Coordinates of C-alpha atoms and ligand atoms in Angstrom, one line a residue:
X285 CA 0.3 -0.3 -0.3
X286 CA 2.7 2.2 0.7
X287 CA 3.9 2.2 -3.5
X288 CA 0.7 2.2 -4.5
X289 CA 0.6 5.8 -2.0
X290 CA 3.5 7.3 -2.8
X291 CA 3.6 5.5 -7.5
X292 CA -0.1 8.3 -7.2
X293 CA 1.6 11.1 -5.6
X294 CA 4.3 11.1 -7.7
X295 CA 2.4 10.3 -11.1
X296 CA 0.2 13.5 -10.0
X297 CA 3.1 16.0 -9.5
X298 CA 4.3 14.6 -13.0
X299 CA 0.8 15.5 -15.0
X300 CA 0.3 18.3 -12.7
X301 CA 3.1 20.2 -13.9
X302 CA 2.4 19.3 -17.7
X303 CA -1.0 20.8 -18.0
X304 CA -1.4 23.9 -19.9
X305 CA -6.1 24.5 -18.6
X306 CA -7.5 25.0 -15.6
X307 CA -10.3 22.8 -16.5
X308 CA -7.8 19.9 -16.8
X309 CA -5.9 20.2 -13.2
X310 CA -10.0 19.5 -11.5
X311 CA -10.1 16.0 -14.1
X312 CA -7.2 15.0 -12.0
X313 CA -8.9 16.6 -8.8
X314 CA -12.0 14.6 -9.1
X315 CA -10.2 11.1 -10.4
X316 CA -7.5 11.7 -7.5
X317 CA -9.5 13.6 -4.7
X318 CA -13.1 13.1 -5.8
X319 CA -15.3 11.6 -4.1
X320 CA -14.2 8.4 -5.0
X321 CA -11.4 9.4 -6.0
X322 CA -7.9 6.8 -5.7
X323 CA -6.6 8.7 -2.5
X324 CA -9.7 8.8 -0.9
X325 CA -10.9 5.1 -2.0
X326 CA -7.2 4.5 -0.1
X327 CA -8.1 6.7 2.5
X328 CA -11.7 4.4 3.2
X329 CA -9.2 1.4 2.6
X330 CA -7.3 1.7 5.9
X331 CA -9.9 0.5 8.1
X332 CA -9.3 -3.3 6.5
X333 CA -5.7 -3.2 7.4
X334 CA -4.3 -4.3 11.4
X335 CA -4.0 -1.6 13.6
X336 CA -0.9 -1.3 14.5
X337 CA -0.4 -0.3 10.7
X338 CA -3.1 2.6 10.5
X339 CA -1.4 5.9 11.9
X340 CA 2.3 5.6 9.4
X341 CA -0.3 3.9 6.4
X342 CA -2.9 6.7 7.7
X343 CA -0.3 9.6 8.3
X344 CA 1.7 8.9 4.2
X345 CA -1.6 9.6 3.1
X346 CA -2.7 12.7 4.5
X347 CA 1.0 13.9 3.0
X348 CA -0.1 12.5 -0.2
X349 CA -2.6 14.5 -0.2
X350 CA -1.3 17.6 0.9
X351 CA 1.4 16.9 -1.3
X352 CA -1.7 16.9 -4.2
X353 CA -3.2 19.7 -3.5
X354 CA -0.1 21.9 -3.5
X355 CA 0.5 21.2 -6.8
X356 CA -2.8 21.9 -7.9
X357 CA -2.9 25.0 -6.5
X358 CA 0.5 26.2 -7.9
X359 CA -0.2 25.3 -11.2
X360 CA -3.6 26.3 -10.8
X361 CA -1.3 30.4 -9.8
X362 CA 0.7 29.8 -12.4
X363 CA -1.9 29.4 -15.6
X364 CA -3.2 32.4 -14.3
X365 CA -0.9 34.2 -13.7
X366 CA 0.5 33.3 -17.9
X367 CA -3.5 34.2 -18.6
X368 CA -2.7 37.7 -16.8
X369 CA 0.0 38.2 -19.3
X370 CA -1.6 37.8 -22.5
X371 CA -4.3 40.7 -20.9
X372 CA -1.0 43.5 -20.4
X373 CA -0.1 42.8 -24.3
X374 CA -3.3 44.0 -25.3
X375 CA -3.4 46.4 -28.3
X376 CA -4.3 49.3 -26.6
X377 CA -4.0 51.5 -30.2
X378 CA -6.9 49.8 -31.0
X379 CA -9.7 51.8 -31.6
X380 CA -12.3 51.6 -28.3
X381 CA -16.1 50.7 -28.8
X382 CA -17.8 54.0 -28.6
X383 CA -21.1 54.4 -26.7
X384 CA -23.8 56.2 -28.4
X385 CA -25.9 58.5 -26.3
X386 CA -27.7 59.5 -28.5
X387 CA -28.2 63.5 -29.6
X388 CA -30.8 66.4 -30.9
X389 CA -31.8 65.5 -34.7
X390 CA -29.8 68.8 -36.4
X391 CA -33.0 70.3 -37.1
X392 CA -34.0 70.7 -33.6
X393 CA -30.8 72.1 -33.2
X394 CA -31.1 75.2 -35.1
X395 CA -35.2 76.3 -34.0
X396 CA -33.3 76.1 -31.1
X397 CA -31.0 78.5 -31.2
X398 CA -33.3 80.3 -33.3
X399 CA -35.2 80.6 -30.5
X400 CA -32.8 81.6 -27.8
X401 CA -32.1 85.1 -30.0
X402 CA -34.9 85.7 -29.9
X403 CA -35.4 84.7 -26.9
X404 CA -32.5 86.7 -25.4
X405 CA -34.6 89.9 -27.7
X406 CA -37.4 90.2 -25.2
X407 CA -39.6 87.1 -27.1
X408 CA -41.3 85.2 -25.1
X409 CA -42.5 81.1 -27.4
X410 CA -46.1 79.7 -27.8
X411 CA -46.4 76.8 -30.6
X412 CA -50.0 75.4 -32.0
X413 CA -51.3 72.7 -33.8
X414 CA -50.4 71.0 -36.5
X415 CA -53.8 69.9 -37.8
X416 CA -55.6 73.2 -38.3
X417 CA -59.1 74.9 -39.8
X418 CA -59.3 76.9 -42.5
X419 CA -59.9 79.4 -40.6
X420 CA -56.2 79.8 -38.8
X421 CA -54.5 78.9 -41.8
X422 CA -56.2 81.1 -44.3
X423 CA -58.4 82.8 -43.8
X424 CA -58.1 85.2 -40.5
X425 CA -54.9 86.1 -42.4
X426 CA -56.7 87.5 -44.9
X427 CA -56.5 84.5 -47.8
X428 CA -59.9 85.1 -48.8
X429 CA -61.5 81.9 -50.2
X430 CA -60.6 81.3 -53.6
X431 CA -58.2 83.7 -53.5
X432 CA -55.1 82.8 -55.7
X433 CA -52.6 83.3 -52.7
X434 CA -54.0 80.0 -51.7
X435 CA -51.9 78.3 -55.0
X436 CA -48.4 79.3 -53.0
X437 CA -49.3 76.3 -50.8
X438 CA -50.3 73.5 -52.1
X439 CA -52.4 72.1 -49.2
X440 CA -52.5 69.0 -47.2
X441 CA -56.4 68.8 -46.3
X442 CA -57.4 65.9 -44.3
X443 CA -61.9 67.3 -44.6
X444 CA -63.4 70.4 -46.1
X445 CA -62.1 72.9 -43.2
X446 CA -59.7 70.7 -42.4
X447 CA -55.7 70.8 -43.1
X448 CA -52.2 69.6 -42.4
X449 CA -51.0 73.7 -41.6
X450 CA -48.8 74.8 -44.9
X451 CA -47.3 77.6 -42.4
X452 CA -46.4 78.2 -38.6
X453 CA -48.1 81.2 -38.9
X454 CA -51.0 80.5 -37.8
X455 CA -49.4 80.6 -34.6
X456 CA -50.2 84.6 -34.8
X457 CA -53.6 84.5 -34.6
X458 CA -53.7 82.4 -31.7
X459 CA -52.2 84.6 -29.9
X460 CA -53.8 87.2 -30.4
X461 CA -56.3 86.0 -29.5
X462 CA -55.7 84.8 -26.7
X463 CA -54.2 87.5 -24.9
X464 CA -54.1 91.5 -25.8
X465 CA -51.0 93.3 -26.8
X466 CA -48.2 94.1 -26.4
X467 CA -46.9 90.6 -27.5
X468 CA -43.3 89.3 -28.5
X469 CA -43.6 86.3 -29.3
X470 CA -42.1 83.7 -31.2
X471 CA -43.9 80.0 -32.4
X472 CA -42.0 77.5 -33.6
X473 CA -43.3 73.7 -35.6
X474 CA -43.8 71.4 -38.6
X475 CA -45.6 72.7 -41.6
X476 CA -46.7 70.6 -44.4
X477 CA -46.9 71.0 -47.8
X478 CA -47.7 69.0 -51.4
X479 CA -45.3 69.4 -53.3
X480 CA -42.5 67.6 -56.0
X481 CA -39.6 66.1 -52.8
X482 CA -36.4 67.1 -55.0
X483 CA -33.0 68.6 -52.9
X484 CA -34.2 71.7 -51.9
X485 CA -38.0 71.0 -51.1
X486 CA -40.1 67.7 -49.2
X487 CA -43.6 67.4 -48.1
X488 CA -43.2 68.3 -44.0
X489 CA -40.6 71.1 -42.6
X490 CA -39.7 73.8 -40.0
X491 CA -40.8 77.0 -39.7
X492 CA -39.5 79.8 -37.0
X493 CA -42.7 82.4 -36.8
X494 CA -42.4 85.6 -34.9
X495 CA -44.8 88.7 -34.0
X496 CA -44.2 91.3 -32.2
X497 CA -47.8 94.7 -31.5
X498 CA -47.1 97.2 -30.3
X499 CA -47.9 101.4 -30.1
X500 CA -45.9 102.4 -32.5
X501 CA -44.4 99.1 -33.6
X502 CA -42.7 100.0 -37.3
X503 CA -40.7 98.2 -40.4
X504 CA -37.6 100.2 -38.6
X505 CA -37.9 97.8 -35.4
X506 CA -38.6 94.9 -38.0
X507 CA -35.5 95.7 -39.7
X508 CA -33.5 96.3 -36.4
X509 CA -34.8 93.2 -34.8
X510 CA -33.9 91.1 -37.8
X511 CA -30.1 92.6 -38.5
X512 CA -29.2 91.5 -35.1
X513 CA -30.7 88.1 -35.6
X514 CA -28.2 88.1 -39.0
X515 CA -25.2 89.1 -37.0
X516 CA -25.7 86.4 -34.6
X517 CA -27.0 83.8 -36.3
X518 CA -24.4 83.9 -39.4
X519 CA -22.4 86.5 -38.3
X520 CA -21.3 90.2 -38.0
X521 CA -19.6 90.6 -41.6
X522 CA -22.5 89.0 -43.3
X523 CA -25.1 91.7 -45.4
X524 CA -28.5 91.3 -45.1
X525 CA -31.0 93.2 -48.0
X526 CA -34.5 93.5 -48.0
X527 CA -36.0 92.7 -51.4
X528 CA -40.1 94.2 -51.5
X529 CA -42.3 91.2 -51.9
X530 CA -46.7 90.1 -51.4
X531 CA -48.3 87.9 -48.6
X532 CA -52.0 88.8 -47.4
X533 CA -51.5 88.9 -43.9
X534 CA -48.5 91.5 -44.5
X535 CA -47.9 95.5 -45.3
X536 CA -46.5 96.0 -46.6
X537 CA -44.0 92.8 -47.4
X538 CA -40.3 92.1 -47.9
X539 CA -38.1 89.6 -48.0
X540 CA -34.6 89.1 -46.3
X541 CA -31.6 88.0 -48.1
X542 CA -28.1 87.8 -46.3
X543 CA -25.4 87.4 -48.7
X544 CA -24.1 83.9 -50.0
X545 CA -22.4 82.5 -47.6
X546 CA -20.4 80.1 -50.4
X547 CA -19.1 82.7 -52.4
X548 CA -19.5 85.7 -50.3
X549 CA -22.2 87.5 -53.2
X550 CA -19.8 86.5 -55.8
X551 CA -22.1 84.0 -57.3
X552 CA -21.8 81.1 -56.9
X553 CA -24.3 78.3 -57.9
X554 CA -26.0 78.0 -54.5
X555 CA -27.1 82.1 -54.7
X556 CA -27.0 81.4 -58.1
X557 CA -25.0 83.5 -59.2
X558 CA -27.3 86.4 -57.7
X559 CA -24.9 86.6 -54.8
X560 CA -27.8 86.5 -52.3
X561 CA -29.1 84.1 -50.4
X562 CA -32.6 84.3 -49.4
X563 CA -34.0 83.2 -45.6
X564 CA -36.9 84.9 -44.4
X565 CA -40.3 86.6 -45.2
X566 CA -41.3 89.0 -43.3
X567 CA -43.6 92.5 -43.6
X568 CA -46.2 94.5 -40.9
X569 CA -49.0 93.3 -40.2
X570 CA -51.7 93.7 -42.2
X571 CA -54.6 96.5 -40.8
X572 CA -57.2 93.1 -41.1
X573 CA -55.8 90.6 -39.7
X574 CA -55.1 92.9 -36.7
X575 CA -58.9 93.4 -36.9
X576 CA -60.3 89.5 -36.8
X577 CA -58.2 89.5 -33.7
X578 CA -60.3 92.1 -31.7
X579 CA -57.2 94.9 -32.0
X580 CA -57.2 98.2 -32.5
X581 CA -54.8 98.9 -36.5
X582 CA -55.9 102.7 -34.6
X583 CA -53.8 102.1 -31.8
X584 CA -51.1 99.0 -32.1
X585 CA -49.2 97.7 -35.4
X586 CA -46.8 95.2 -35.6
X587 CA -44.4 93.2 -37.2
X588 CA -43.7 89.3 -38.8
X589 CA -41.5 87.7 -39.7
X590 CA -41.6 83.0 -40.6
X591 CA -38.0 82.0 -41.6
X592 CA -37.5 78.3 -42.9
X593 CA -35.9 76.8 -40.6
X594 CA -34.6 73.8 -43.2
X595 CA -33.1 76.2 -45.2
X596 CA -30.5 77.9 -42.6
X597 CA -29.6 74.4 -40.7
X598 CA -29.2 73.4 -45.3
X599 CA -26.7 76.6 -45.1
X600 CA -25.2 77.1 -41.5
X601 CA -24.0 73.3 -42.1
X602 CA -23.2 73.3 -45.8
X603 CA -25.9 70.9 -46.1
X604 CA -27.0 71.0 -50.0
X605 CA -30.4 68.2 -49.7
X606 CA -32.8 68.4 -47.9
X607 CA -34.0 64.9 -47.5
X608 CA -31.2 64.1 -46.1
X609 CA -33.0 65.6 -43.0
X610 CA -35.8 62.9 -43.0
X611 CA -34.4 60.0 -43.3
X612 CA -32.5 59.3 -40.8
X613 CA -29.6 57.7 -41.6
X614 CA -27.4 57.8 -38.3
X615 CA -24.3 57.9 -40.5
X616 CA -25.4 61.9 -41.4
X617 CA -27.4 62.2 -37.7
X618 CA -24.0 61.1 -36.1
X619 CA -22.3 63.9 -37.7
X620 CA -24.1 66.7 -35.8
Ligands
DAH852 N1 -45.9 82.4 -43.4 C1 -45.4 82.6 -44.2 C2 -45.1 81.5 -45.5 O1 -44.4 80.5 -45.3 C3 -43.8 83.2 -44.6 C4 -43.7 84.5 -43.7 C5 -44.4 85.8 -44.6 C6 -44.4 84.8 -42.3 C7 -44.0 86.5 -44.1 C8 -44.5 85.6 -41.3 C9 -44.1 87.5 -42.9 O2 -44.8 86.3 -40.4 O3 -44.9 88.0 -42.2 O4 -44.4 81.5 -46.8

């Protein structure tokens, strides 16, 4: 039995020293020291020995058990530390795994930036519904039924007198109905038009509307606020010009251009060789509109403006196709 024990012990230590994987160490442990393991069985068999031999043999068996356990533990540690060495030799030049947490859509950002410029200048913010009645979208804004000006905007009708709003101007009416002058508000939001889809136009887009009504508001005030806006949004050196135009709800009306930010006014493809880019429509609120909301045109006057957020965002970021904003390709969105 003594030889048997010593042979098992020696063989185990040799075998353990050659093991390469932790799972193989476990197999050896079970084979020798498990419930039915070789050493375990020998220890159990001690009872069959003559009483005089039991202590010496028990002692030896225990020593061998301890020796095997120690060899297992040492080998396990050696394997573990070489695994750790592999870990420290990792390639630290490998690109990290990016944690993408999401962000604001570029149109949301530009809308917020525009709104913040006006709130810093004393404007409140108001919102209105995207599903509008004919009255707010057209009638109260001085577009009579069958007036050709309605053709300027290809309208989606949901029912006879219910439309998807074609502009944010109806929010002007809702604000003036709900409060008396002075009012000074900007009204951001989404608008809809049944337009041909191409790089310059889409069926959905964003506008920011502005309105100021008070005693003695003049066209000079309108120019002042829009110059301040352009300076803050596009920069001090960008020139601005007002061109006469027509809108049913303003008189006089103007369209506002800025000097082309791509060619600095020299003329290029973006500005169609004119050196100018249109960014908004504006004008003095028509007295007929003030009368619709029971403001007295003899007492108060006002200006209004409306700008296309998509176009302004395209100019700001050098984007040449409006559809990119609505396709929501992450490769595009992640650039902002
Ligand atoms: N609502 C006009 C449009 O969508 C833009 C506009 C022009 C708004 C003149 C105004 C304004 O407030 O005064 O084309």
